[in-house]
Coordinates of C-alpha atoms in Angstrom, one line a residue:
Chain A
X26 CA -50.9 149.7 -141.1
X27 CA -50.9 146.1 -139.7
X28 CA -54.2 144.4 -140.7
X29 CA -53.9 142.5 -138.1
X30 CA -55.0 145.8 -136.5
X31 CA -57.7 146.1 -138.4
X32 CA -58.8 142.5 -138.5
X33 CA -60.3 142.1 -135.4
X34 CA -63.9 144.7 -135.7
X35 CA -65.7 145.8 -139.2
X36 CA -64.9 148.5 -141.3
X37 CA -67.2 151.6 -140.5
X38 CA -68.2 151.9 -143.5
X39 CA -70.6 148.6 -142.8
X40 CA -71.1 149.5 -138.6
X41 CA -74.8 149.7 -139.1
X42 CA -74.6 154.3 -139.4
X43 CA -75.4 156.1 -142.1
X44 CA -78.8 157.0 -143.7
X45 CA -81.0 154.0 -144.9
X46 CA -78.4 151.4 -143.6
X47 CA -81.3 149.0 -142.7
X48 CA -81.1 148.2 -146.7
X49 CA -78.5 149.6 -148.3
X50 CA -75.2 149.0 -146.6
X51 CA -72.4 151.0 -148.1
X52 CA -72.0 153.6 -151.2
X53 CA -69.1 153.3 -153.1
X54 CA -67.4 155.7 -156.2
X55 CA -64.8 154.5 -158.1
X56 CA -62.3 156.1 -160.8
X57 CA -60.7 154.8 -163.2
X58 CA -57.5 156.8 -164.8
X59 CA -54.5 156.4 -166.8
X60 CA -51.0 157.8 -167.1
X61 CA -50.0 160.0 -170.4
X62 CA -47.4 159.2 -171.8
X63 CA -47.4 154.7 -170.9
X64 CA -49.2 152.0 -172.4
X65 CA -52.0 150.5 -170.6
X66 CA -51.2 147.9 -168.4
X67 CA -51.8 145.0 -171.0
X68 CA -48.5 146.1 -172.7
X69 CA -46.2 147.1 -170.5
X70 CA -43.2 145.4 -169.4
X71 CA -41.9 144.5 -166.0
X72 CA -39.7 147.6 -165.4
X73 CA -42.7 149.8 -167.3
X74 CA -45.4 148.8 -164.3
X75 CA -42.5 149.1 -161.7
X76 CA -42.2 152.6 -163.1
X77 CA -45.8 153.6 -163.0
X78 CA -45.5 151.8 -159.6
X79 CA -43.3 154.3 -158.1
X80 CA -44.6 157.3 -159.7
X81 CA -48.1 157.3 -158.3
X82 CA -47.0 155.4 -155.1
X83 CA -44.8 158.1 -154.3
X84 CA -47.6 161.0 -155.6
X85 CA -50.5 159.5 -153.0
X86 CA -48.5 158.9 -150.6
X87 CA -47.6 162.5 -150.5
X88 CA -51.0 164.3 -151.0
X89 CA -52.5 165.5 -147.5
X90 CA -55.9 163.1 -148.2
X91 CA -57.1 164.5 -144.2
X92 CA -56.8 160.3 -142.6
X93 CA -53.0 158.8 -142.6
X94 CA -52.7 156.8 -145.6
X95 CA -50.4 153.2 -145.7
X96 CA -49.1 151.2 -149.0
X97 CA -49.6 148.1 -149.6
X98 CA -47.2 145.6 -151.7
X99 CA -50.1 143.5 -153.1
X100 CA -47.8 141.3 -155.5
X101 CA -45.6 140.7 -152.5
X102 CA -48.1 140.4 -150.2
X103 CA -49.3 136.3 -148.5
X104 CA -52.5 135.1 -149.9
X105 CA -53.6 135.3 -147.0
X106 CA -53.2 139.0 -146.7
X107 CA -54.7 139.3 -150.3
X108 CA -57.2 137.9 -149.7
X109 CA -58.1 140.0 -146.3
X110 CA -58.1 142.9 -148.0
X111 CA -60.3 141.4 -151.3
X112 CA -62.9 140.3 -148.1
X113 CA -62.9 143.9 -146.9
X114 CA -63.4 145.9 -150.2
X115 CA -60.1 147.8 -150.4
X116 CA -59.0 145.3 -153.4
X117 CA -59.9 143.9 -156.1
X118 CA -60.4 140.5 -156.7
X119 CA -58.9 140.9 -159.9
X120 CA -55.9 143.2 -158.3
X121 CA -55.4 140.6 -155.1
X122 CA -54.1 137.8 -158.0
X123 CA -53.4 139.9 -160.7
X124 CA -50.2 139.7 -161.9
X125 CA -46.2 142.4 -161.9
X126 CA -46.1 145.0 -159.8
X127 CA -48.6 146.4 -157.9
X128 CA -50.1 148.1 -154.6
X129 CA -52.7 149.8 -152.8
X130 CA -52.3 153.1 -150.6
X131 CA -55.5 152.8 -148.2
X132 CA -56.3 154.7 -145.6
X133 CA -56.7 154.4 -142.5
X134 CA -60.3 154.3 -141.6
X135 CA -60.6 152.5 -144.6
X136 CA -63.0 155.0 -146.8
X137 CA -60.5 155.7 -149.6
X138 CA -58.0 153.4 -151.6
X139 CA -55.9 153.1 -154.2
X140 CA -55.0 150.2 -156.4
X141 CA -52.1 151.2 -158.8
X142 CA -51.8 148.5 -161.7
X143 CA -54.7 146.9 -161.2
X144 CA -56.7 147.1 -164.3
X145 CA -55.3 150.2 -165.1
X146 CA -52.7 152.8 -164.1
X147 CA -54.8 154.0 -160.9
X148 CA -57.8 153.5 -159.9
X149 CA -59.8 155.3 -157.0
X150 CA -62.4 154.7 -154.1
X151 CA -63.9 156.4 -151.6
X152 CA -66.9 154.1 -149.3
X153 CA -69.6 155.0 -146.7
X154 CA -71.7 153.2 -145.2
X155 CA -75.3 153.8 -146.0
X156 CA -76.7 156.0 -149.1
X157 CA -73.6 158.8 -149.5
X158 CA -73.1 158.8 -152.9
X159 CA -72.9 162.4 -153.4
X160 CA -70.4 163.1 -150.2
X161 CA -69.5 160.2 -152.1
X162 CA -68.3 162.0 -155.1
X163 CA -67.7 165.3 -152.9
X164 CA -64.6 163.5 -151.5
X165 CA -63.7 161.2 -154.7
X166 CA -63.6 164.0 -157.1
X167 CA -60.9 166.1 -154.8
X168 CA -58.7 163.7 -154.6
X169 CA -58.6 163.5 -158.2
X170 CA -58.2 167.1 -158.4
X171 CA -54.8 166.7 -156.0
X172 CA -53.7 164.0 -158.0
X173 CA -54.2 165.0 -161.0
X174 CA -52.7 168.1 -160.4
X175 CA -49.1 166.3 -159.9
X176 CA -49.5 163.7 -163.2
X177 CA -50.7 163.7 -166.6
X178 CA -53.9 161.9 -166.9
X179 CA -55.0 159.6 -170.7
X180 CA -57.7 162.1 -171.5
X181 CA -59.4 162.9 -175.2
X182 CA -61.9 165.8 -175.8
X183 CA -64.2 163.1 -177.6
X184 CA -63.7 160.0 -175.6
X185 CA -62.9 161.5 -172.3
X186 CA -60.6 159.7 -169.5
X187 CA -59.0 156.4 -171.3
X188 CA -58.6 153.4 -170.0
X189 CA -58.1 150.0 -170.9
X190 CA -60.9 148.7 -171.8
X191 CA -63.7 151.1 -174.1
X192 CA -66.9 150.0 -171.1
X193 CA -64.7 151.8 -168.4
X194 CA -63.7 155.1 -170.8
X195 CA -65.1 158.8 -170.7
X196 CA -65.7 159.3 -166.9
X197 CA -63.9 156.6 -166.3
X198 CA -67.0 156.1 -163.2
X199 CA -68.2 152.9 -161.9
X200 CA -71.3 154.0 -158.1
X201 CA -71.7 151.3 -156.6
X202 CA -74.5 150.7 -154.1
X203 CA -74.3 147.4 -151.7
X204 CA -78.4 146.3 -150.8
X205 CA -79.5 144.1 -148.4
X206 CA -82.7 142.3 -149.5
X207 CA -83.8 139.9 -147.8
X208 CA -87.1 140.5 -147.5
X209 CA -87.2 140.6 -152.3
X210 CA -85.6 137.5 -151.9
X211 CA -88.4 135.5 -149.4
X212 CA -91.4 137.1 -151.2
X213 CA -89.7 136.1 -154.6
X214 CA -89.5 139.8 -156.0
X215 CA -85.6 139.4 -156.6
X216 CA -86.1 138.6 -159.9
X217 CA -88.5 141.6 -161.7
X218 CA -85.6 143.6 -159.9
X219 CA -82.9 141.6 -161.6
X220 CA -85.0 142.3 -165.1
X221 CA -85.7 146.4 -164.0
X222 CA -81.9 146.9 -163.6
X223 CA -81.3 145.3 -166.7
X224 CA -83.4 147.2 -168.5
X225 CA -82.0 150.6 -167.4
X226 CA -78.2 149.0 -168.4
X227 CA -77.5 149.0 -164.1
X228 CA -75.3 145.5 -163.7
X229 CA -76.1 143.7 -160.3
X230 CA -74.0 141.3 -158.9
X231 CA -73.2 139.4 -155.2
X232 CA -71.2 140.9 -152.7
X233 CA -70.4 138.6 -151.1
X234 CA -69.4 134.9 -151.7
X235 CA -67.7 134.2 -155.3
X236 CA -68.8 135.6 -158.3
X237 CA -72.1 136.9 -159.0
X238 CA -73.2 134.8 -156.5
X239 CA -75.9 137.4 -154.0
X240 CA -74.9 134.6 -150.0
X241 CA -76.9 136.6 -148.0
X242 CA -79.2 138.4 -150.1
X243 CA -76.6 140.8 -150.1
X244 CA -76.3 143.1 -153.6
X245 CA -73.9 145.6 -155.3
X246 CA -75.4 147.2 -158.1
X247 CA -74.0 149.9 -160.4
X248 CA -73.9 152.1 -163.1
X249 CA -72.3 150.5 -166.4
X250 CA -72.6 153.1 -168.9
X251 CA -69.8 156.0 -168.7
X252 CA -69.7 157.7 -172.2
X253 CA -72.2 160.6 -172.8
X254 CA -73.6 160.7 -169.6
X255 CA -71.5 163.1 -166.3
X256 CA -70.8 161.8 -162.8
X257 CA -73.5 163.7 -161.5
X258 CA -76.4 163.7 -163.8
X259 CA -74.6 159.3 -163.2
X260 CA -75.1 159.8 -159.1
X261 CA -78.2 162.1 -158.6
X262 CA -79.5 159.4 -161.1
X263 CA -78.5 156.6 -158.5
X264 CA -79.3 158.7 -155.1
X265 CA -83.1 160.5 -156.0
X266 CA -83.9 158.0 -158.1
X267 CA -82.7 154.5 -158.7
X268 CA -82.1 153.6 -154.7
X269 CA -85.1 155.1 -153.1
X270 CA -87.5 153.3 -155.8
X271 CA -85.9 149.8 -154.7
X272 CA -85.6 151.1 -151.1
X273 CA -89.4 151.8 -151.3
X274 CA -89.6 148.2 -152.8
X275 CA -87.6 146.6 -150.3
X276 CA -89.7 147.8 -147.2
X277 CA -92.8 147.2 -149.6
X278 CA -91.8 143.6 -149.2
X279 CA -91.3 143.5 -145.0
X280 CA -93.9 145.5 -145.3
X281 CA -96.7 142.1 -146.6
X282 CA -94.4 140.1 -144.4
X283 CA -96.3 141.5 -142.1
X284 CA -99.2 142.0 -142.8
X285 CA -99.6 138.8 -145.2
X286 CA -96.7 135.9 -144.3
X287 CA -95.7 136.6 -140.8
X288 CA -95.1 132.5 -140.2
X289 CA -92.6 132.6 -143.2
X290 CA -91.1 135.5 -141.6
X291 CA -90.6 133.7 -138.1
X292 CA -89.8 130.1 -139.5
X293 CA -87.0 131.9 -141.2
X294 CA -85.7 133.7 -138.0
X295 CA -86.5 131.4 -136.0
X296 CA -84.7 128.7 -138.2
X297 CA -81.3 130.8 -138.4
X298 CA -81.8 131.1 -134.6
X299 CA -81.2 127.7 -133.6
X300 CA -79.1 126.9 -136.0
X301 CA -77.2 130.2 -135.2
X302 CA -77.2 129.2 -132.4
X303 CA -76.7 125.7 -132.4
X304 CA -74.5 124.2 -135.2
X305 CA -70.6 123.2 -134.1
X306 CA -70.1 123.4 -137.8
X307 CA -71.1 126.0 -140.2
X308 CA -70.1 127.0 -143.6
X309 CA -69.3 130.7 -145.0
X310 CA -72.0 130.5 -147.2
X311 CA -74.7 128.9 -144.4
X312 CA -73.7 131.7 -141.5
X313 CA -73.7 134.6 -144.6
X314 CA -77.7 133.1 -145.3
X315 CA -78.8 132.6 -141.8
X316 CA -77.1 136.1 -140.9
X317 CA -79.4 137.7 -143.3
X318 CA -81.9 136.7 -142.5
X319 CA -80.7 138.2 -137.9
X320 CA -80.2 140.9 -140.2
X321 CA -83.8 141.7 -141.2
X322 CA -85.5 140.6 -137.9
X323 CA -83.7 143.3 -136.2
X324 CA -83.8 146.4 -138.9
X325 CA -87.9 144.7 -138.5
X326 CA -87.4 145.7 -135.0
X327 CA -85.9 148.3 -135.5
X328 CA -86.9 150.5 -138.7
X329 CA -90.8 149.6 -138.5
X330 CA -91.7 148.3 -134.7
X331 CA -92.3 145.0 -135.9
X332 CA -93.2 142.3 -133.1
X333 CA -93.3 139.1 -134.4
X334 CA -93.4 135.7 -132.7
X335 CA -89.8 135.4 -133.4
X336 CA -88.7 139.1 -134.0
X337 CA -89.2 139.5 -129.9
X338 CA -87.8 136.5 -129.0
X339 CA -84.0 137.6 -131.2
X340 CA -84.8 141.1 -129.8
X341 CA -84.2 140.1 -126.3
X342 CA -81.2 137.8 -127.2
X343 CA -78.3 138.9 -125.2
X344 CA -75.1 139.1 -127.6
X345 CA -71.8 139.6 -126.2
X346 CA -70.0 142.7 -127.0
X347 CA -66.9 142.9 -128.3
X348 CA -65.6 146.2 -126.7
X349 CA -66.7 145.7 -122.6
X350 CA -67.3 142.6 -122.7
X351 CA -70.4 142.9 -121.2
X352 CA -73.5 141.4 -122.9
X353 CA -76.1 143.3 -124.4
X354 CA -78.7 142.7 -126.5
X355 CA -78.1 142.3 -129.9
X356 CA -77.7 144.7 -132.0
X357 CA -77.4 145.5 -135.9
X358 CA -73.4 145.6 -135.5
X359 CA -73.2 142.6 -133.6
X360 CA -74.7 140.8 -136.7
X361 CA -72.4 143.0 -139.3
X362 CA -69.7 141.8 -136.8
X363 CA -70.2 138.4 -137.7
X364 CA -70.7 138.6 -141.2
X365 CA -67.4 140.1 -142.0
X366 CA -65.3 138.5 -138.7
X367 CA -66.2 135.0 -139.3
X368 CA -65.3 135.7 -143.7
X369 CA -61.9 132.4 -144.7
X370 CA -59.4 135.9 -144.0
X371 CA -60.8 137.2 -141.5
X372 CA -61.5 134.4 -139.3
X373 CA -57.8 132.4 -139.7
X374 CA -55.9 135.8 -139.5
X375 CA -57.7 137.1 -136.3
X376 CA -56.7 133.1 -135.0
X377 CA -53.0 134.0 -136.4
X378 CA -52.5 131.3 -138.3
X379 CA -53.7 128.4 -141.5
X380 CA -56.8 126.3 -141.2
X381 CA -58.3 124.9 -143.0
X382 CA -61.7 124.8 -144.3
X383 CA -62.9 122.0 -141.5
X384 CA -61.1 123.9 -138.6
X385 CA -62.5 126.9 -139.8
X386 CA -65.7 126.2 -139.8
X387 CA -65.8 124.6 -136.6
X388 CA -64.1 128.3 -135.2
X389 CA -66.9 130.0 -137.6
X390 CA -70.1 128.2 -135.5
X391 CA -67.7 128.9 -131.8
X392 CA -67.9 132.7 -132.9
X393 CA -71.4 132.8 -133.8
X394 CA -72.8 130.7 -130.3
X395 CA -70.4 132.9 -127.7
X396 CA -72.0 135.7 -129.8
X397 CA -75.6 135.1 -129.6
X398 CA -75.7 132.8 -126.1
X399 CA -75.1 135.3 -123.6
X400 CA -78.2 134.8 -121.8
X401 CA -77.2 130.7 -121.5
Chain B
X20 CA -101.1 136.9 -161.8
X21 CA -100.2 133.5 -161.0
X22 CA -97.9 131.1 -162.5
X23 CA -100.3 129.0 -165.4
X24 CA -98.3 125.5 -164.8
X25 CA -97.7 125.4 -161.0
X26 CA -100.5 127.6 -160.0
X27 CA -98.7 128.3 -156.7
X28 CA -96.0 131.6 -157.6
X29 CA -97.0 134.4 -159.4
X30 CA -95.9 135.4 -162.6
X31 CA -92.8 137.2 -163.2
X32 CA -92.3 135.8 -166.6
X33 CA -94.9 137.0 -169.7
X34 CA -94.4 135.8 -173.5
X35 CA -96.3 136.2 -176.4
X36 CA -96.3 134.3 -179.4
X37 CA -98.4 134.8 -182.7
X38 CA -98.1 132.8 -185.0
X39 CA -100.4 131.5 -188.4
X40 CA -102.4 134.8 -187.0
X41 CA -103.3 133.0 -183.9
X42 CA -101.9 134.5 -180.3
X43 CA -100.8 132.8 -177.6
X44 CA -100.4 133.5 -174.2
X45 CA -97.4 132.3 -171.1
X46 CA -97.7 133.6 -167.8
X47 CA -94.6 131.4 -165.7
X48 CA -92.5 131.9 -162.5
X49 CA -89.2 132.0 -163.0
X50 CA -89.1 127.5 -162.0
X51 CA -91.6 127.5 -164.2
X52 CA -90.2 129.4 -167.2
X53 CA -86.7 127.5 -166.9
X54 CA -88.4 124.4 -167.1
X55 CA -89.5 124.7 -170.0
X56 CA -86.6 126.3 -171.3
X57 CA -88.2 129.7 -172.3
X58 CA -86.1 130.9 -168.5
X59 CA -84.9 135.2 -169.0
X60 CA -81.1 135.4 -168.5
X61 CA -81.1 137.7 -165.5
X62 CA -77.9 139.0 -166.5
X63 CA -75.2 139.8 -169.1
X64 CA -72.0 139.4 -167.1
X65 CA -69.8 142.9 -169.5
X66 CA -67.5 141.0 -170.5
X67 CA -69.1 138.4 -172.2
X68 CA -71.9 141.4 -173.7
X69 CA -68.5 142.9 -175.6
X70 CA -66.9 139.4 -176.5
X71 CA -70.1 139.1 -178.6
X72 CA -70.2 142.7 -179.6
X73 CA -66.6 141.1 -181.1
X74 CA -67.6 138.7 -182.2
X75 CA -70.3 140.2 -184.5
X76 CA -67.7 142.5 -186.1
X77 CA -66.2 142.3 -189.6
X78 CA -63.1 140.7 -190.0
X79 CA -60.1 142.1 -189.6
X80 CA -60.0 142.5 -193.9
X81 CA -63.0 143.9 -193.8
X82 CA -62.2 146.5 -191.5
X83 CA -59.0 148.0 -193.6
X84 CA -61.0 148.2 -196.2
X85 CA -60.0 152.2 -195.2
X86 CA -55.9 152.8 -196.5
X87 CA -55.1 155.4 -193.2
X88 CA -56.7 152.9 -190.5
X89 CA -53.7 150.6 -189.5
X90 CA -53.1 147.4 -188.8
X91 CA -51.0 147.4 -185.9
X92 CA -50.4 150.6 -184.0
X93 CA -47.7 152.5 -184.5
X94 CA -47.1 153.4 -180.2
X95 CA -47.4 150.0 -179.4
X96 CA -47.6 147.7 -181.7
X97 CA -51.8 147.1 -180.7
X98 CA -53.6 144.9 -183.4
X99 CA -57.1 143.5 -183.1
X100 CA -56.7 140.2 -183.0
X101 CA -55.5 140.9 -179.7
X102 CA -58.8 143.2 -178.5
X103 CA -60.8 140.3 -179.4
X104 CA -59.1 137.8 -176.7
X105 CA -58.0 140.2 -173.7
X106 CA -61.0 142.8 -174.5
X107 CA -58.6 145.8 -173.6
X108 CA -56.6 147.6 -175.4
X109 CA -52.9 148.7 -175.5
X110 CA -52.5 152.6 -175.9
X111 CA -54.3 155.5 -175.1
X112 CA -53.6 156.0 -178.7
X113 CA -55.3 152.5 -179.9
X114 CA -58.4 155.2 -179.7
X115 CA -57.8 157.4 -182.7
X116 CA -55.4 154.7 -184.1
X117 CA -59.3 152.1 -184.2
X118 CA -61.4 154.5 -184.1
X119 CA -63.6 153.3 -186.5
X120 CA -63.6 149.8 -185.6
X121 CA -63.9 150.3 -181.9
X122 CA -66.8 154.1 -182.4
X123 CA -69.4 150.2 -182.8
X124 CA -68.3 148.7 -180.0
X125 CA -68.1 151.6 -177.9
X126 CA -71.5 153.2 -178.6
X127 CA -73.1 149.9 -177.7
X128 CA -71.0 149.2 -174.3
X129 CA -72.0 152.9 -173.7
X130 CA -76.1 153.2 -174.6
X131 CA -75.9 154.8 -178.3
X132 CA -73.4 157.8 -176.9
X133 CA -70.2 158.7 -178.2
X134 CA -69.0 162.0 -176.8
X135 CA -67.4 161.9 -172.8
X136 CA -69.4 165.1 -170.9
X137 CA -68.5 165.7 -167.5
X138 CA -65.5 166.3 -166.1
X139 CA -62.8 167.4 -167.5
X140 CA -58.7 167.7 -166.8
X141 CA -57.6 170.8 -165.4
X142 CA -54.8 171.2 -167.5
X143 CA -57.2 170.8 -170.4
X144 CA -57.3 173.8 -173.1
X145 CA -60.5 176.1 -173.0
X146 CA -61.4 175.6 -176.2
X147 CA -61.5 171.7 -175.0
X148 CA -63.1 171.9 -171.9
X149 CA -66.0 174.7 -173.4
X150 CA -66.6 172.1 -176.3
X151 CA -67.6 169.0 -173.2
X152 CA -69.4 172.0 -170.9
X153 CA -71.8 172.1 -173.7
X154 CA -72.1 168.4 -174.6
X155 CA -73.0 168.3 -171.1
X156 CA -75.2 170.5 -171.4
X157 CA -76.8 168.7 -174.0
X158 CA -77.4 166.0 -172.2
X159 CA -78.5 167.9 -168.8
X160 CA -81.0 170.2 -171.7
X161 CA -82.3 166.1 -173.0
X162 CA -82.8 164.7 -169.1
X163 CA -84.9 167.2 -168.0
X164 CA -87.1 167.6 -171.8
X165 CA -87.9 164.1 -170.7
X166 CA -88.6 164.5 -167.5
X167 CA -90.9 167.5 -168.5
X168 CA -88.7 169.9 -165.5
X169 CA -88.4 172.9 -168.7
X170 CA -87.7 176.0 -166.1
X171 CA -84.7 174.0 -165.8
X172 CA -84.1 172.9 -169.3
X173 CA -85.2 176.7 -170.8
X174 CA -82.5 177.3 -168.4
X175 CA -80.1 174.8 -169.5
X176 CA -81.6 175.9 -173.1
X177 CA -80.4 180.0 -172.7
X178 CA -76.4 178.2 -171.0
X179 CA -75.9 176.6 -174.0
X180 CA -76.6 179.3 -176.4
X181 CA -74.3 182.0 -174.2
X182 CA -71.2 179.7 -174.7
X183 CA -71.8 178.4 -178.1

């Protein structure tokens, strides 16, 4: 797999399809595993790390995963490629900029990735668009079973799957759902969501952007408890209780904006349209922030039949269709593409050269202007 | 409810103070609470939580009063001192070698739970599998009772009895 083959388009889980995709961007399940008979990575010599890497690489590449898989040697990859893999959610920041021999196995449609020698010897993940945790759980369980036929995992009857950090011990599962919650933010209710999540022992962080900052109103919510609760219970708690409740709150906030605060909503959408259609320099953070408001407007139009003056203007806007180059009305796919393709590493890989921050801001503004100005 | 200070935003932080038998209540929005210095931190990152748990642990001397506890792992040479620094263990055996010291941390990090339930590798011996299966069913039983699903609870109870 050449990264430039995938960098010009969004990944399947971000194409706007999938159940509840207006609010739930994607569902992800990750399992942490270590090989029995080896030390954890912080205590491994470079030779032992290389040995683990080779064994797991060979195991993973020999599995029949349905899709074609490719191996990327992360420690040998360029800094730009590593940034790209992080933007794409294929590997973690920790893995991209860690140390020692390490690699990633990536399936063609990007729904499955394995990180070898991240914090644990092996971390496998399955990602799908919309709310599809059960489907992710089923798939990752099968893959885990296949791997387990070929290697011995470190396992203890009391503590389950043993991990380098005791916070992951037990099932080693991390269930994460990525959510777009612009209306909760606009109606000043997002802090309530944080508090409720904390009370339920769940972690919330930003999806795009650095660290915990939630650029573009995208949040990732995940479980923290991995011991003493089965995989099935964690998944069903998320899919049947936690996430539907958050979706309910976000929808109620959207309803409230339509019923009582149309001016606030229309102001945000109109300002976002005006800036995105006209700016000549736009930072990644600003683009995420403004595109989030367009995404909200289009989803309210498509899913709730909302028709305010700004939403009407937004939904008749002509945009470039990547596949045919013919102008169509702007859609969620258009906006999702702009979210991802204007991230720093995507911009640079797609234009074939390294760009400094200013040049990136110019190119980003140009791509967005051209995508949203097909009617002029 | 409106914020008492700015009278504009809705109050999301509610404080009750009882001093000398007098009860006072405050209802503030995030912004005003922050200005008043009473903002609640929305999320404690895991590593921060772990570090603070570690800091509250007794020093090595106190931990190793039991002569059976080792100061370093015979397999990897790992010490608890290193764990305090890196928040990561040296090898799978450390869970047994340092069990006494790790158990309170594990309990806090996992909501009071200290026994695995859920998936078991297929190569695990039959007895161990059964043991974990019972633990998993007990956990499901607890959830079923809490959510008042008594029919399911009875089914789970019967399953546990059969396995035991």
